[in-house]
XYZ file of C-alpha atoms in Angstrom:
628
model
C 44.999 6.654 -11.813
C 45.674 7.277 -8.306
C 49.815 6.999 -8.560
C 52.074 9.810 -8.222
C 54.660 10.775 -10.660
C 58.040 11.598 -9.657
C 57.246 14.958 -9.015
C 54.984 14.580 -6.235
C 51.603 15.768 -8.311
C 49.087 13.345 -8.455
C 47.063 12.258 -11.491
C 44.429 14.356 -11.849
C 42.742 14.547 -15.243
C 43.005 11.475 -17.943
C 41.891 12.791 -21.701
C 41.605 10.243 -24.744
C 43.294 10.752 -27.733
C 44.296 8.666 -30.660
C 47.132 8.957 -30.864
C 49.903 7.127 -33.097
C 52.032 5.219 -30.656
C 54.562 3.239 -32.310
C 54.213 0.282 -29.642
C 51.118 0.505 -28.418
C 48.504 1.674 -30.936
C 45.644 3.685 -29.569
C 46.059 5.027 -26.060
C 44.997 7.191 -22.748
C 47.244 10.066 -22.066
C 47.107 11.132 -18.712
C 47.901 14.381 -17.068
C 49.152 15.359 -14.089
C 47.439 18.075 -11.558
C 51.039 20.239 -12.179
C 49.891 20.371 -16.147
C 52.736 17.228 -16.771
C 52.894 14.472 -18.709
C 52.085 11.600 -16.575
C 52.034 8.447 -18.715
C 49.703 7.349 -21.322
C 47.493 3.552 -21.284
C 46.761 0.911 -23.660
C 42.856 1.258 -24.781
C 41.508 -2.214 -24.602
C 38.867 -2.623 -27.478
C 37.613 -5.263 -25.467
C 37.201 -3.816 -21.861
C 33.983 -1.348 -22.043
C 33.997 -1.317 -18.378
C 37.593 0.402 -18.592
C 36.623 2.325 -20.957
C 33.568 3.872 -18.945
C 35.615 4.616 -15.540
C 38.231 6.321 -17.290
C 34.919 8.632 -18.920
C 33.552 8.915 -15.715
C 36.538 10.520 -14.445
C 36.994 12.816 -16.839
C 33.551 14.188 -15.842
C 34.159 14.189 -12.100
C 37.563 15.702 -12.841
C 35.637 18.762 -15.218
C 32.523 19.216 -12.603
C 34.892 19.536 -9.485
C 37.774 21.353 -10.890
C 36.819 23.301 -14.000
C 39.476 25.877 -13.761
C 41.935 23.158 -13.798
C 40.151 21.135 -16.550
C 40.172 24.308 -19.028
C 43.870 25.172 -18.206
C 45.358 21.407 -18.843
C 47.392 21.127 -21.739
C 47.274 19.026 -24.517
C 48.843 16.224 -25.375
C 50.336 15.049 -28.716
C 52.350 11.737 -29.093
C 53.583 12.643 -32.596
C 56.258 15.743 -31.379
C 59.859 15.777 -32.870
C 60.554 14.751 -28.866
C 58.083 12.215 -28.171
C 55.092 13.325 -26.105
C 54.525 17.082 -25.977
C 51.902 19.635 -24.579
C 50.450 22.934 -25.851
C 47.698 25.211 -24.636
C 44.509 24.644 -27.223
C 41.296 26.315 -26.419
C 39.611 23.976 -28.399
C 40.949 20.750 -27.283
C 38.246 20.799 -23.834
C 35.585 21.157 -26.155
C 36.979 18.406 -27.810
C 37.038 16.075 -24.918
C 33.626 17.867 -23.925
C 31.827 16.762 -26.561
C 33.467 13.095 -26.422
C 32.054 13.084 -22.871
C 28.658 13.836 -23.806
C 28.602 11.438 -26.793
C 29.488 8.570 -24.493
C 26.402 9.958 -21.497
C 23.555 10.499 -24.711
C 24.259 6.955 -26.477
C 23.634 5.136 -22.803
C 20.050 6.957 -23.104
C 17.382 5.868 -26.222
C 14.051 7.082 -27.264
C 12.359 3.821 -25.325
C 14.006 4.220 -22.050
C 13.160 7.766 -22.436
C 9.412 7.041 -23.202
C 9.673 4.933 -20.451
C 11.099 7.108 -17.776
C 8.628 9.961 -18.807
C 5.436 7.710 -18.583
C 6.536 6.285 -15.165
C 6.838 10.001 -13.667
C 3.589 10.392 -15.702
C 1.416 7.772 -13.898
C 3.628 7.537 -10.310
C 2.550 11.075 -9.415
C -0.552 11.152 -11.813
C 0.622 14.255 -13.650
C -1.618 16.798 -15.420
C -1.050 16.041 -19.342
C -0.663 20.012 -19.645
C 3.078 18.683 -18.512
C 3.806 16.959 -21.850
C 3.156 20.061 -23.290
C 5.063 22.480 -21.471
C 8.142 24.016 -23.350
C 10.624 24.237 -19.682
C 9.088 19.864 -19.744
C 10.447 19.298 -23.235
C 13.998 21.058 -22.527
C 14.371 19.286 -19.584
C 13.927 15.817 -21.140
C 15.581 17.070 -24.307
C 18.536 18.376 -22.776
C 19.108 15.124 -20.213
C 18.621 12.447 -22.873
C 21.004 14.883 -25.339
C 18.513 15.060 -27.942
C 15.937 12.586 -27.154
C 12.353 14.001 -27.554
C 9.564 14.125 -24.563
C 6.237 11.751 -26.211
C 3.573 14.068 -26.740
C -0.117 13.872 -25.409
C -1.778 11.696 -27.973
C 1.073 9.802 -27.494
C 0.770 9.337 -24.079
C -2.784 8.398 -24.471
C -2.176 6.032 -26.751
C 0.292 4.085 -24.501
C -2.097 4.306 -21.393
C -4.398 1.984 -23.122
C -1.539 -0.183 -24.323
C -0.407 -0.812 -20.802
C -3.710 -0.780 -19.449
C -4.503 -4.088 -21.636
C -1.581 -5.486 -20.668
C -1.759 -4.895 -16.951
C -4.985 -6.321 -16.815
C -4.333 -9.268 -18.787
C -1.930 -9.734 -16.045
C -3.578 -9.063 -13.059
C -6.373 -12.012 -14.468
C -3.645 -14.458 -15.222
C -2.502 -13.708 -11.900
C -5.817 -14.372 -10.042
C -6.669 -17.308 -12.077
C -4.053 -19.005 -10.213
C -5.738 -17.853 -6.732
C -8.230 -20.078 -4.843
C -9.609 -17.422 -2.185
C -9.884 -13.255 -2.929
C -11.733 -11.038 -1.069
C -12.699 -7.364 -2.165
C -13.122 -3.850 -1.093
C -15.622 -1.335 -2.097
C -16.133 2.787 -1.481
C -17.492 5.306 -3.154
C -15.813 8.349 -3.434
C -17.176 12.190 -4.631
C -15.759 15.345 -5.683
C -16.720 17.940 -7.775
C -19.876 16.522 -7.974
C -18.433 13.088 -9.883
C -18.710 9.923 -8.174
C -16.805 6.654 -8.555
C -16.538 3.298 -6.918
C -13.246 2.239 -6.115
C -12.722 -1.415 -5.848
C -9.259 -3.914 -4.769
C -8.838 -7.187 -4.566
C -6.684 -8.557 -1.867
C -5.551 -12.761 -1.749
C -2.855 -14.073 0.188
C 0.004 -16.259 -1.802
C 0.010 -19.673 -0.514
C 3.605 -20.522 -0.372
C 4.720 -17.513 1.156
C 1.597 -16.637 3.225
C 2.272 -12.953 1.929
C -1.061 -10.546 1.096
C -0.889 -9.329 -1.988
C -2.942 -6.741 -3.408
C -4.447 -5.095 -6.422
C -6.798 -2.546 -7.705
C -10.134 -3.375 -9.694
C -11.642 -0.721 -11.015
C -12.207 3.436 -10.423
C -15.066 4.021 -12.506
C -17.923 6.624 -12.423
C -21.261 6.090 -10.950
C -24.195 8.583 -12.785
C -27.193 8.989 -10.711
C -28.130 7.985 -7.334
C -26.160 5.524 -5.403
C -29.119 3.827 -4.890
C -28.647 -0.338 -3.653
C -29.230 -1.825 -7.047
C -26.926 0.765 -9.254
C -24.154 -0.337 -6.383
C -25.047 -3.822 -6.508
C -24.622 -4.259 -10.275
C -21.378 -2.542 -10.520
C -19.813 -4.530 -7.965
C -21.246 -7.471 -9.646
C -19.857 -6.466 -13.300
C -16.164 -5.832 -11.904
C -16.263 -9.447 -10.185
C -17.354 -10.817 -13.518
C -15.026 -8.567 -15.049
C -11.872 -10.230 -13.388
C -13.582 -13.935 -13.174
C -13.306 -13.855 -9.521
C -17.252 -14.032 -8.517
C -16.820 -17.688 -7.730
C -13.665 -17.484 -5.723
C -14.968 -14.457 -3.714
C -15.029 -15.273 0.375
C -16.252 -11.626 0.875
C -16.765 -7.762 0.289
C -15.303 -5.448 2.909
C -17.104 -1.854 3.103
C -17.752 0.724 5.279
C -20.866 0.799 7.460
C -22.738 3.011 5.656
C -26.186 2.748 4.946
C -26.449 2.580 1.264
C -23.644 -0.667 1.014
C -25.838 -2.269 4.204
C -28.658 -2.436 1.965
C -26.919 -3.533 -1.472
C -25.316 -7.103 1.067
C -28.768 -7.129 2.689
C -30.817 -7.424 -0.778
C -27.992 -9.328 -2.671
C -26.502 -11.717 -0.693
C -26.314 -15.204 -1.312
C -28.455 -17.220 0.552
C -30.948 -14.285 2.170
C -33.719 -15.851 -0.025
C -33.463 -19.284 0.750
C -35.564 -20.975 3.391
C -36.572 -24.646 4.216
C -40.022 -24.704 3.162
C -39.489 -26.912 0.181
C -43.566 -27.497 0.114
C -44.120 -23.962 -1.468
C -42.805 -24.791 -5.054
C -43.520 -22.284 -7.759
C -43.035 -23.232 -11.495
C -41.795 -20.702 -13.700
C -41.248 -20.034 -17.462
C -37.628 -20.590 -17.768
C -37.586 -18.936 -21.490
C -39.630 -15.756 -19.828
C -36.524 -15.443 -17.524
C -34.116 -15.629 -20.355
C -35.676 -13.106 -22.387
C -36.005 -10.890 -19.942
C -32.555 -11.093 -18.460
C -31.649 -7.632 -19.445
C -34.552 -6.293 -17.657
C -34.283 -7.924 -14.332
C -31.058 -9.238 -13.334
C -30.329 -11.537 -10.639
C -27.433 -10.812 -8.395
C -25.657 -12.967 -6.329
C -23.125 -11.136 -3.878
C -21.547 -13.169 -1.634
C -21.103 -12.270 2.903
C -20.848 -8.499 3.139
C -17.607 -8.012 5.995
C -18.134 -4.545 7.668
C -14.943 -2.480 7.771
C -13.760 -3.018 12.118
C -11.601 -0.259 11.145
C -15.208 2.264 10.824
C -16.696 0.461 13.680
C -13.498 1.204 15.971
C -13.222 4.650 14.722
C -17.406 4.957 15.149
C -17.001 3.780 18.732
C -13.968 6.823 19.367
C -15.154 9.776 17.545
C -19.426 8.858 18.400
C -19.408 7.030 21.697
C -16.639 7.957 23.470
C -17.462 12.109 22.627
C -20.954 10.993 23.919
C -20.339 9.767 27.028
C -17.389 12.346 27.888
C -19.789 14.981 27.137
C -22.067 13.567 29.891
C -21.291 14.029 34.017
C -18.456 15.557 35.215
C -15.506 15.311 32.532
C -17.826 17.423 30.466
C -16.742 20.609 31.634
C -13.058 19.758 31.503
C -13.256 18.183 28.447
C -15.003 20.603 26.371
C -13.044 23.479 27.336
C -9.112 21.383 27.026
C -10.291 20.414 23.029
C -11.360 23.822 22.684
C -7.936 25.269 23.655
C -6.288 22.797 21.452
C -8.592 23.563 18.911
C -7.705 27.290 18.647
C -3.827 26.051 18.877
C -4.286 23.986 15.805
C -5.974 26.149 13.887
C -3.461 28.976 14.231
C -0.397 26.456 13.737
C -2.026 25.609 10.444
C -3.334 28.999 8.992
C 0.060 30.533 8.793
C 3.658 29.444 8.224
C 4.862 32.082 11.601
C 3.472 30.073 13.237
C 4.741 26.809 12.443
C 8.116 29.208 12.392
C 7.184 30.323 15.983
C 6.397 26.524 17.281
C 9.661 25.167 15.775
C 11.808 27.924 17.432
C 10.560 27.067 20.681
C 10.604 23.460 20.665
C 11.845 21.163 17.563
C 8.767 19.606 16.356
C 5.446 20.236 14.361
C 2.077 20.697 15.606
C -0.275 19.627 12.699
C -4.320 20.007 12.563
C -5.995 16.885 12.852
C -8.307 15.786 10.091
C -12.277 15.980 11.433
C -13.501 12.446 10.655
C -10.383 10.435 11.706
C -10.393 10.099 15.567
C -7.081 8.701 15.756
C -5.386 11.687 14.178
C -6.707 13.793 16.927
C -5.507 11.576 18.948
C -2.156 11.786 17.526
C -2.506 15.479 17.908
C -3.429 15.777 21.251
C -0.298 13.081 22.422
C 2.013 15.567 20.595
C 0.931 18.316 22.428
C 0.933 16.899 26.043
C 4.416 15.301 24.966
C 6.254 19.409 25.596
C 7.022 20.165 29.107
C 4.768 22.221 31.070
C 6.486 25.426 30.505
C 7.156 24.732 26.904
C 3.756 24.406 26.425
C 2.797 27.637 27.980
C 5.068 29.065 26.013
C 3.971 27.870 22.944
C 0.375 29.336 23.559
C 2.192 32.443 24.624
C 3.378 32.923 21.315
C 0.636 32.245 19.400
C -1.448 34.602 21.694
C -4.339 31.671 23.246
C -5.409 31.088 26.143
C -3.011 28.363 28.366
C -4.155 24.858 28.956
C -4.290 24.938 32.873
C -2.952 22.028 34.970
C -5.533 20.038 35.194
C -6.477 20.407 31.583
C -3.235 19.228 31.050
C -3.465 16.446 33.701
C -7.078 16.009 31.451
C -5.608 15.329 28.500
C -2.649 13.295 29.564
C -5.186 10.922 31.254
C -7.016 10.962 27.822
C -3.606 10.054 25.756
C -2.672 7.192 28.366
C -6.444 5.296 28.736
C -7.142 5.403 24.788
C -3.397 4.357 23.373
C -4.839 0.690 22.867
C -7.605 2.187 20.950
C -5.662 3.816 19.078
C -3.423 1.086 18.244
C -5.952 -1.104 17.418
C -7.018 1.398 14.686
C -3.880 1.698 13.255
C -3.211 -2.075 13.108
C -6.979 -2.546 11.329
C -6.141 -0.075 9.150
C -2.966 -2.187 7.877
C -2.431 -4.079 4.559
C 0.275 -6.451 4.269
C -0.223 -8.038 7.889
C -3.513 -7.338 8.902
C -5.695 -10.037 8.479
C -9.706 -11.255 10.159
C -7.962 -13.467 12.675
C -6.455 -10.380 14.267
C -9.934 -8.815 15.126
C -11.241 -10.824 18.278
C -8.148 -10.825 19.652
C -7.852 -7.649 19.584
C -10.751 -6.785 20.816
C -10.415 -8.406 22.919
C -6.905 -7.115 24.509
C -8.633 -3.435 23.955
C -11.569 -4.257 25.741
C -8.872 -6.066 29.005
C -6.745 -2.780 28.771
C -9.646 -0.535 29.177
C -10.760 -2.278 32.121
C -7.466 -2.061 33.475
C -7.553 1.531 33.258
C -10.686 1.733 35.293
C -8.391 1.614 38.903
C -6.219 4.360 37.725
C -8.413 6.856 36.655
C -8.823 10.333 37.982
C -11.205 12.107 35.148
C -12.507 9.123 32.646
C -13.690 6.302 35.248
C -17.192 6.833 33.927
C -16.111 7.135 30.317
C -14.504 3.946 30.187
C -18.006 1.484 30.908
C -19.742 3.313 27.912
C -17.117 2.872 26.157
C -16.869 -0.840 26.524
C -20.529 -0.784 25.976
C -20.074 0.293 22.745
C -17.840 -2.677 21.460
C -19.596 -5.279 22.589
C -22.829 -4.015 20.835
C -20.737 -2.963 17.404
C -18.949 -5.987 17.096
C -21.658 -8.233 18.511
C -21.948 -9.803 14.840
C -18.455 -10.010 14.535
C -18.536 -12.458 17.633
C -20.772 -14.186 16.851
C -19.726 -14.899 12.894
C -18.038 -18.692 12.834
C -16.203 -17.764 9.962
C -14.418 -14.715 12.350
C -13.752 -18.201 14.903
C -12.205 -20.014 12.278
C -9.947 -17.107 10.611
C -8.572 -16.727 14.248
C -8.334 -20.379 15.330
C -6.131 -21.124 12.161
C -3.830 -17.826 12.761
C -0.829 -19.245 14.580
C -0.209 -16.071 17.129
C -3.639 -17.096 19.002
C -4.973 -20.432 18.190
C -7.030 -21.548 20.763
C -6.148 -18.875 23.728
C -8.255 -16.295 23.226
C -10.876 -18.514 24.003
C -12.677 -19.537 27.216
C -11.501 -22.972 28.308
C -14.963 -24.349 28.265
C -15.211 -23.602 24.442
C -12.264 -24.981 23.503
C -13.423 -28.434 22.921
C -16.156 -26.959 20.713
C -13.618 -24.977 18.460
C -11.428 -28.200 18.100
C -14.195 -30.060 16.535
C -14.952 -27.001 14.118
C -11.386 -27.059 13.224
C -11.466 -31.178 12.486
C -14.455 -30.787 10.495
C -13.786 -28.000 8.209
C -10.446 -29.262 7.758
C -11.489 -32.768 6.800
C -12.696 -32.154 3.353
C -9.490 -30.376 2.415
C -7.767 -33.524 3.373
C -6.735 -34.455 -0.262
C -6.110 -30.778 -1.828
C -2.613 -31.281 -1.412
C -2.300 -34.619 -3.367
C -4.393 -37.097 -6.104
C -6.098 -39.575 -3.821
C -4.998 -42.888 -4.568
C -7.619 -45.780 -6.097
C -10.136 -45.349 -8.822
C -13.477 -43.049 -8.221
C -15.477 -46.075 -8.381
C -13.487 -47.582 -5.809
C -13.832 -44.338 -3.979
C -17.289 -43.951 -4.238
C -18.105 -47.223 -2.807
C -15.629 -46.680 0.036
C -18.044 -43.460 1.086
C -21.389 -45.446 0.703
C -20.746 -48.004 3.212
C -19.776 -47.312 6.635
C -18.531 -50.838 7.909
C -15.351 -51.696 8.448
C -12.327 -49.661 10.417
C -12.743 -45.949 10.516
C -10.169 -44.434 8.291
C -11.582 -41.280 7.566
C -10.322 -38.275 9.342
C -7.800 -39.465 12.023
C -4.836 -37.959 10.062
C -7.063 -34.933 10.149
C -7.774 -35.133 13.732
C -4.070 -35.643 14.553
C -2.806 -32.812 12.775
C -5.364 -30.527 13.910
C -4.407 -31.737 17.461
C -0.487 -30.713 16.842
C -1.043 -27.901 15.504
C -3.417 -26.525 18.692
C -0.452 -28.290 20.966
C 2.459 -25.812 19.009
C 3.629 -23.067 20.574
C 5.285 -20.980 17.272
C 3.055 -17.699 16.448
C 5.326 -17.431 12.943
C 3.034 -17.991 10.280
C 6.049 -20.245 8.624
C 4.642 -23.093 11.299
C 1.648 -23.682 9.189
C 3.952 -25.608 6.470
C 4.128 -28.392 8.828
C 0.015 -28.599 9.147
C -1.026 -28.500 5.105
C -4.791 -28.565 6.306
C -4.497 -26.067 8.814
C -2.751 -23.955 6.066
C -5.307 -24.186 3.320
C -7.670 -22.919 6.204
C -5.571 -20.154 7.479
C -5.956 -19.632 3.126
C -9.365 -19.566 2.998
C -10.893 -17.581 6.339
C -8.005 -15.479 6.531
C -8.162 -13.553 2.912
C -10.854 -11.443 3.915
C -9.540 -8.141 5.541
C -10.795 -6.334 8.739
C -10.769 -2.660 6.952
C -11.513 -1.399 3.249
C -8.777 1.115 4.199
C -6.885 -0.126 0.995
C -9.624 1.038 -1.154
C -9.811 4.488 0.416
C -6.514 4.595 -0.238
C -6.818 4.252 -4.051
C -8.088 7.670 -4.045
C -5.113 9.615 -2.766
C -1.511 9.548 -2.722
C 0.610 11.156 -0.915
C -2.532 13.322 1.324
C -3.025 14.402 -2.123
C -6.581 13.904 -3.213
C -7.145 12.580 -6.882
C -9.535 13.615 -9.596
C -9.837 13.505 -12.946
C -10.600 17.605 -13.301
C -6.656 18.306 -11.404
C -5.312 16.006 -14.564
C -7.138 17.169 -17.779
C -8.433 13.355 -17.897
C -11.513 11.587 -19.154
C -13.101 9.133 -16.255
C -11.775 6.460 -18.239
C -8.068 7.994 -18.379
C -8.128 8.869 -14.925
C -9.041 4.750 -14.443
C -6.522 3.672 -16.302
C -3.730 5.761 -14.742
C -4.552 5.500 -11.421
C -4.859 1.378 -11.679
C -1.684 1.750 -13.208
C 0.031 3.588 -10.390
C -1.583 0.971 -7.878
C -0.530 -2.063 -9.792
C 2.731 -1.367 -10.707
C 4.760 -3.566 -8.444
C 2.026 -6.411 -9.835
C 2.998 -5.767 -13.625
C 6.847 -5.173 -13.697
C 7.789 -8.059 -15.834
C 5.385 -6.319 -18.581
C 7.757 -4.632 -21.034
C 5.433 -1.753 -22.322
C 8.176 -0.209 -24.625
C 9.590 -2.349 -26.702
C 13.409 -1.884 -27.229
């Protein structure tokens, strides 16, 4: 189609006809941009791909040069001269329609049902949408014809895919050996509900993998038992209370006491001589009335701690000695600057014009994103920046409010950037907490020298971690998540504790010594072999040798751990828990857009359903939830 004719005009336009040829049967006829006859081609019954770029040409051709399109002549093949053209009005409406015929039977009801339901649950749309008249045009008139499912319908198909997304997701984690969960609870309009995700890591790939649990309403106080049970009946829900290493939260005071009553193991002691006999069929019959629940560790969210330690201690001790003063009245001019950028749009209009970026409001209970705010500002020049509060009519930051703040941006970047990499998903994993820690709490004291305004800031500051992640320190399975994590092994460790570690590593790795493969010899044989301890020591030198090789490496990809099976199934088990419930707080937005059940016209359970769909959709593509 791209030849010239011997005129010079290029092919243009190609319209099907079918005609009679006498040698060729059914053909193209094409058209030349000068309105002549160009040459006609051989329809191939057999080449739909042909057939489909000549169509698509046609359209091109009609949306780019419709003037042309309505003038071109038609063609017939049966003239007393052999091919001839006349002007036909009706002969583009013709072609028109042949077009559109070829577009609408590409598009059926399912993949229309389907389309519609994805836009349905990707943005969480208000049902009121199915119902809209401009809705059901829209759909009608793409699909040619096709009708939008209604809002029973819709309904109906939530709970279909619901089922099977869930059957899924439990297939899916049947085949796990270590999950880990995250809790919140989230209110608005005076509704509550406790969000929950599960979170694994796949152990070929060493990829995390995620998926959400449950959204459901909480009635009544969120008092430790009412949380406590519903964690416990979404565990049992998925079957994933025995393979559970631990539940990440925030700090708050309400989940505290729900890990503090509940956990495994609070309620044991050693004094065996204190036996108490009970009636076992009183405890059955009353089962109902007072159930036991077993929750496994509680793992406090770093990601709160950190953000505690920026927004509470650090505002504590700068608004103490002399940075007070300088500090108060710098955040205050900011302040005023942020909340005029983001109660009118001349403003933003008045920012942009003088320099080519947006100042945006920080949100009040996420230090970082002040941060971020504050870094943008001191980022303009001097004199831009004066300008900027010249045109929004506040009072200018003066130079050493500027100096101030600068200062500020430059000593907290690591803390910054060690809540944004807690707050991650896909890498982010326990191991990465001490070390970086760690590296925040060496950076910080690095800063000390080169202070001019925050030299006594920084030594509350540091306070501060070591006292909020004093458990953390101290928990061995925080050790062993980092020892197994490739990137720091052994080297974020004091040299005289290194020994110590090593031996931790050999003996939790030595019962995992035969996960990989059937040991060989009969369990009788085996049995015998662990009652008597004569004889050459065979037990856990492999072991010891690969832990040793692995310490010795030097790779920090996780890829290395193929080579130390052992070492991997470790990595598997201490590493699934996360540093942050971030996920889960993320279940209840999209987008910055806040979620609830009263913005959609949805029942609690509705609103579950959809919004577990939206999360789990990469999880459940092979699902076909419209039949063809």
């Amino acid at each position: 189609m791209g030849k010239r004719d011997s005129t010079g005009g290029q092919c243009l336009c190609v319209f099907t006809c079918r005609s009679n040829c006498t040698r060729m049967g059914s053909v193209y006829i094409a058209i030349n941009r000068l309105g002549k006859y160009f040459g006609h081609y051989k329809y191939n019954r057999c080449s739909d791909m042909y057939a489909s770029v000549l169509m698509h040409f046609i359209f091109v051709f009609q949306r780019k040069h419709p003037s042309m399109y309505l003038k071109s002549p038609k063609v017939e093949m049966n003239g007393p001269n052999g091919p001839t053209t006349s002007d036909s009005p009706k002969e583009p409406k013709y072609k028109k329609s042949k077009l559109e015929s070829l577009v609408h039977q590409m598009t059926s009801q399912p993949k229309v049902n389907a389309l519609v339901f994805n836009f349905m649950v990707d943005d969480v749309q208000s049902l009121s949408v199915l119902e809209q008249p401009a809705f059901r045009k829209l759909i009608e008139g793409l699909s040619g014809g096709k009708m939008s499912m209604t809002r029973n319908t819709f309904i109906n198909r939530i709970e279909m895919a619901f089922s099977k997304m869930k059957d899924k997701l439990k297939e899916n984690l049947d085949s796990v050996q270590s999950v880990c969960t995250t809790a919140d609870i989230w209110t608005a309009h005076n509704k509550s509900y406790i969000g929950m995700t599960c979170h694994w890591i796949e152990k070929n790939e060493l990829e995390r993998k995620s998926a959400a649990l449950a959204c459901a309403r909480i009635r009544g106080a969120h008092t430790f038992d009412t949380i406590a049970a519903k964690i416990n009946e979404i565990h049992v829900a998925y079957n994933i209370e025995n393979k559970l290493q631990a539940t990440v939260t925030d700090n708050g005071s309400n989940f505290v006491k729900v890990f503090k009553e509940f956990s495994k193991g609070d309620n044991e002691n050693d004094e065996d001589d204190n036996v108490e006999f009970e009636d076992v069929g009183t405890i059955l019959d009353g089962a109902d009335e007072a159930m036991h629940l077993f929750l496994l560790p509680h793992q406090k969210c770093a990601s709160h701690a950190l953000n505690l330690i920026a927004s509470h201690d650090l505002a504590q001790a700068l608004s103490q000695g002399e940075t007070a003063q300088v500090y108060y009245s710098a955040m205050a001019k900011c302040s005023v600057v942020w909340n005029r950028v983001h109660q009118s749009p001349l403003t933003i209009a008045a920012v942009e014009d003088i320099e080519k970026m947006k100042l945006t409001a920080p949100c009040e209970s996420r230090w970082n994103s002040e941060y971020c705010a504050v870094e943008k500002m001191v980022s303009l020049p001097e004199t831009k920046l004066m300008d900027v509060c010249d045109s929004l009519g506040v009072p200018r930051l003066l130079s050493y409010e500027i100096a101030f703040l600068k200062e500020y941006v430059d000593v907290f970047k690591p803390l910054a950037f060690a809540l944004d990499l807690f707050q991650g998903e896909q890498k982010c994993f326990l191991g990465l907490v001490i070390p970086t820690v760690l590296t925040l709490k060496k950076k910080l004291c690095e800063k000390k020298t080169l202070t001019l305004y925050l030299f006594d800031v920084i030594n509350p500051v540091l306070e501060a971690i070591d006292s909020r992640f004093k458990q953390l320190f101290a928990s061995l399975d925080a050790k062993m998540a980092t020892a197994t994590t490739p990137q720091f092994r052994l080297w974020w460790l004091p040299e005289a504790e290194r020994e110590d570690m090593h031996l931790m590593l050999v003996a939790e790795a030595t019962p995992m010594e035969l996960t990989d493969g059937a040991p060989i010899g009969s369990d009788d044989m085996q049995s015998e072999d662990e009652f008597f301890s004569f004889g050459p020591g065979t037990g856990n030198s492999d072991t010891e040798e690969e832990v040793r090789r692995y310490l010795e490496g030097t790779s920090k990809n996780l890829s290395c751990l193929k080579y130390f099976p052992r070492v991997r199934n470790l990595f598997l088990k201490f590493n699934t828990i996360l540093p942050s419930s971030a996920p889960v707080e993320r279940l209840f937005s999209h987008n910055g857009n806040i979620l609830t059940p009263q913005r959609n016209g949805l029942t609690d359970d509705q609103f579950e359903q959809v919004l577990l769909l939206r999360y789990n959709s990469k999880i459940c593509t092979q699902d076909k939830i419209f039949p063809e």
